[in-house]
Amino acid sequence: AHGFGDQVRGTTSAPFTFTLDNTGQADLTVDAVRIAGANPAAFGIDTNGCPATLAPSGGCTIKVVFGPSALGARSARLEVDTNDPHDPTVRADLSGTGTAPAPAAVSLMPASHDFGGRETGTGSDTFGFTLTNSGGSPLTVSRRVSRTK
């Protein structure tokens, strides 16, 4: 079993590696490797390093990722079908939680600026402000110009 923990919706986790070992005395045939269960679409096989046949004492790895497209708890199973007469399908439980990205966090520096006194109809020197988004979501800025008369 592996719990991926929290993962922002629309992003993919780092792969987690599962190992399949042939502890028997004969070749182990690997017939299928799949994700099944309640929310299989939230998980994916990143890399299947298992050959069709594993020799005795041989092993292989399967890397699984979690990439939720919805919020909330998600679960599934990694399943490997083999020719093992005692345990033909090996299973590993998978879980994770899809979370929302952090909201935009906006700051404007400096917070204010005194342009000084000006006669009506005259301009002033330009001054630069810095708008920063330190949050986890995109920020949409639309242009707005206001003038006082």
mmCIF file of C-alpha atoms in Angstrom, residues 3-142:
data_model
loop_
_atom_site.group_PDB
_atom_site.id
_atom_site.type_symbol
_atom_site.label_atom_id
_atom_site.label_comp_id
_atom_site.label_asym_id
_atom_site.label_seq_id
_atom_site.Cartn_x
_atom_site.Cartn_y
_atom_site.Cartn_z
ATOM 1 C CA GLY A 3 -0.538 6.860 0.461
ATOM 2 C CA PHE A 4 0.453 9.760 -1.787
ATOM 3 C CA GLY A 5 -0.924 12.358 0.641
ATOM 4 C CA ASP A 6 -2.166 15.730 -0.613
ATOM 5 C CA GLN A 7 -1.721 16.605 -4.286
ATOM 6 C CA VAL A 8 -2.955 19.780 -5.962
ATOM 7 C CA ARG A 9 -5.717 19.019 -8.466
ATOM 8 C CA GLY A 10 -4.376 19.014 -12.026
ATOM 9 C CA THR A 11 -0.776 18.237 -11.012
ATOM 10 C CA THR A 12 1.046 14.903 -10.800
ATOM 11 C CA SER A 13 3.033 13.490 -7.898
ATOM 12 C CA ALA A 14 6.529 12.122 -8.026
ATOM 13 C CA PRO A 15 6.484 8.411 -8.925
ATOM 14 C CA PHE A 16 6.380 5.817 -6.147
ATOM 15 C CA THR A 17 8.196 2.560 -6.883
ATOM 16 C CA PHE A 18 6.651 -0.847 -6.170
ATOM 17 C CA THR A 19 8.790 -3.981 -6.467
ATOM 18 C CA LEU A 20 7.530 -7.365 -7.654
ATOM 19 C CA ASP A 21 9.774 -10.266 -6.591
ATOM 20 C CA ASN A 22 9.632 -13.861 -7.798
ATOM 21 C CA THR A 23 10.317 -15.862 -4.629
ATOM 22 C CA GLY A 24 9.299 -19.144 -6.234
ATOM 23 C CA GLN A 25 11.305 -21.907 -7.879
ATOM 24 C CA ALA A 26 9.795 -21.482 -11.374
ATOM 25 C CA ASP A 27 9.449 -18.658 -13.881
ATOM 26 C CA LEU A 28 6.710 -16.147 -12.992
ATOM 27 C CA THR A 29 4.611 -14.975 -15.915
ATOM 28 C CA VAL A 30 3.376 -11.381 -15.639
ATOM 29 C CA ASP A 31 0.121 -11.280 -17.591
ATOM 30 C CA ALA A 32 -1.162 -7.764 -16.805
ATOM 31 C CA VAL A 33 -0.346 -4.651 -14.783
ATOM 32 C CA ARG A 34 -3.211 -2.209 -14.191
ATOM 33 C CA ILE A 35 -4.838 0.328 -11.892
ATOM 34 C CA ALA A 36 -8.320 -0.697 -10.708
ATOM 35 C CA GLY A 37 -10.761 0.150 -7.935
ATOM 36 C CA ALA A 38 -12.828 3.182 -6.987
ATOM 37 C CA ASN A 39 -10.844 6.004 -8.664
ATOM 38 C CA PRO A 40 -8.410 4.450 -11.151
ATOM 39 C CA ALA A 41 -8.215 7.592 -13.328
ATOM 40 C CA ALA A 42 -6.585 9.510 -10.438
ATOM 41 C CA PHE A 43 -3.557 7.188 -10.550
ATOM 42 C CA GLY A 44 -1.314 6.109 -13.382
ATOM 43 C CA ILE A 45 1.451 3.678 -14.212
ATOM 44 C CA ASP A 46 4.445 5.890 -14.915
ATOM 45 C CA THR A 47 6.829 3.047 -15.749
ATOM 46 C CA ASN A 48 6.241 -0.697 -15.958
ATOM 47 C CA GLY A 49 9.649 -2.328 -15.689
ATOM 48 C CA CYS A 50 8.279 -5.866 -15.465
ATOM 49 C CA PRO A 51 9.076 -8.243 -18.314
ATOM 50 C CA ALA A 52 6.591 -10.901 -19.454
ATOM 51 C CA THR A 53 8.571 -13.519 -17.503
ATOM 52 C CA LEU A 54 10.500 -13.190 -14.236
ATOM 53 C CA ALA A 55 13.103 -15.843 -13.497
ATOM 54 C CA PRO A 56 13.264 -17.371 -9.988
ATOM 55 C CA SER A 57 14.758 -14.831 -7.514
ATOM 56 C CA GLY A 58 14.170 -12.120 -10.126
ATOM 57 C CA GLY A 59 12.455 -8.832 -9.522
ATOM 58 C CA CYS A 60 11.080 -5.822 -11.358
ATOM 59 C CA THR A 61 9.678 -2.404 -10.541
ATOM 60 C CA ILE A 62 6.469 -0.565 -11.329
ATOM 61 C CA LYS A 63 6.293 3.200 -10.788
ATOM 62 C CA VAL A 64 2.910 4.729 -9.990
ATOM 63 C CA VAL A 65 1.891 8.412 -9.889
ATOM 64 C CA PHE A 66 -1.088 10.273 -8.408
ATOM 65 C CA GLY A 67 -2.688 13.021 -10.500
ATOM 66 C CA PRO A 68 -6.145 13.940 -9.215
ATOM 67 C CA SER A 69 -8.559 15.827 -11.464
ATOM 68 C CA ALA A 70 -11.029 16.372 -8.618
ATOM 69 C CA LEU A 71 -10.947 17.446 -4.984
ATOM 70 C CA GLY A 72 -11.165 14.986 -2.106
ATOM 71 C CA ALA A 73 -9.998 11.518 -1.155
ATOM 72 C CA ARG A 74 -9.175 9.107 -3.980
ATOM 73 C CA SER A 75 -8.362 5.408 -3.808
ATOM 74 C CA ALA A 76 -7.521 2.587 -6.184
ATOM 75 C CA ARG A 77 -5.347 -0.527 -6.405
ATOM 76 C CA LEU A 78 -2.281 -1.518 -8.359
ATOM 77 C CA GLU A 79 -2.994 -5.042 -9.627
ATOM 78 C CA VAL A 80 -0.531 -7.458 -11.207
ATOM 79 C CA ASP A 81 -1.871 -10.671 -12.742
ATOM 80 C CA THR A 82 0.576 -13.591 -12.757
ATOM 81 C CA ASN A 83 0.627 -17.359 -13.150
ATOM 82 C CA ASP A 84 1.267 -17.879 -9.412
ATOM 83 C CA PRO A 85 -1.157 -20.698 -8.457
ATOM 84 C CA HIS A 86 -1.433 -19.486 -4.823
ATOM 85 C CA ASP A 87 -1.773 -15.721 -5.411
ATOM 86 C CA PRO A 88 -2.530 -15.045 -9.079
ATOM 87 C CA THR A 89 -3.314 -11.347 -8.580
ATOM 88 C CA VAL A 90 -1.018 -9.257 -6.415
ATOM 89 C CA ARG A 91 -2.626 -6.042 -5.131
ATOM 90 C CA ALA A 92 -1.373 -2.857 -3.519
ATOM 91 C CA ASP A 93 -3.791 -0.223 -2.212
ATOM 92 C CA LEU A 94 -3.308 3.362 -3.402
ATOM 93 C CA SER A 95 -4.677 6.515 -1.814
ATOM 94 C CA GLY A 96 -4.325 10.269 -2.037
ATOM 95 C CA THR A 97 -6.265 13.497 -1.649
ATOM 96 C CA GLY A 98 -6.882 16.042 -4.394
ATOM 97 C CA THR A 99 -6.552 19.558 -3.016
ATOM 98 C CA ALA A 100 -7.245 23.033 -4.365
ATOM 99 C CA PRO A 101 -4.302 25.253 -5.248
ATOM 100 C CA ALA A 102 -3.497 28.020 -2.803
ATOM 101 C CA PRO A 103 -5.345 31.234 -3.704
ATOM 102 C CA ALA A 104 -3.597 34.189 -5.277
ATOM 103 C CA ALA A 105 -1.795 36.338 -2.696
ATOM 104 C CA VAL A 106 -1.240 39.822 -4.071
ATOM 105 C CA SER A 107 0.930 42.649 -2.824
ATOM 106 C CA LEU A 108 1.686 46.066 -4.296
ATOM 107 C CA MET A 109 4.930 47.870 -3.474
ATOM 108 C CA PRO A 110 5.125 50.570 -2.485
ATOM 109 C CA ALA A 111 1.635 50.733 -1.009
ATOM 110 C CA SER A 112 1.398 54.454 -1.809
ATOM 111 C CA HIS A 113 3.279 57.248 -3.593
ATOM 112 C CA ASP A 114 2.911 61.033 -3.456
ATOM 113 C CA PHE A 115 3.149 62.513 -6.929
ATOM 114 C CA GLY A 116 3.236 66.040 -5.477
ATOM 115 C CA GLY A 117 1.185 69.043 -6.480
ATOM 116 C CA ARG A 118 0.504 69.576 -10.172
ATOM 117 C CA GLU A 119 -1.431 72.141 -12.158
ATOM 118 C CA THR A 120 -4.590 70.882 -13.779
ATOM 119 C CA GLY A 121 -3.924 69.417 -17.205
ATOM 120 C CA THR A 122 -0.224 68.743 -16.617
ATOM 121 C CA GLY A 123 1.318 65.347 -16.266
ATOM 122 C CA SER A 124 3.703 64.006 -13.713
ATOM 123 C CA ASP A 125 6.815 61.912 -13.797
ATOM 124 C CA THR A 126 6.198 58.193 -14.170
ATOM 125 C CA PHE A 127 6.622 55.986 -11.172
ATOM 126 C CA GLY A 128 6.842 52.209 -11.098
ATOM 127 C CA PHE A 129 4.875 50.002 -8.756
ATOM 128 C CA THR A 130 5.595 46.285 -8.346
ATOM 129 C CA LEU A 131 2.632 43.889 -8.249
ATOM 130 C CA THR A 132 3.554 40.468 -6.850
ATOM 131 C CA ASN A 133 1.531 37.243 -6.717
ATOM 132 C CA SER A 134 3.081 34.917 -4.129
ATOM 133 C CA GLY A 135 0.065 32.581 -4.079
ATOM 134 C CA GLY A 136 -0.536 29.282 -5.797
ATOM 135 C CA SER A 137 -3.155 30.385 -8.325
ATOM 136 C CA PRO A 138 -2.865 32.621 -11.385
ATOM 137 C CA LEU A 139 -3.795 36.269 -11.021
ATOM 138 C CA THR A 140 -5.652 38.075 -13.795
ATOM 139 C CA VAL A 141 -4.923 41.784 -14.015
ATOM 140 C CA SER A 142 -7.090 44.023 -16.127
#
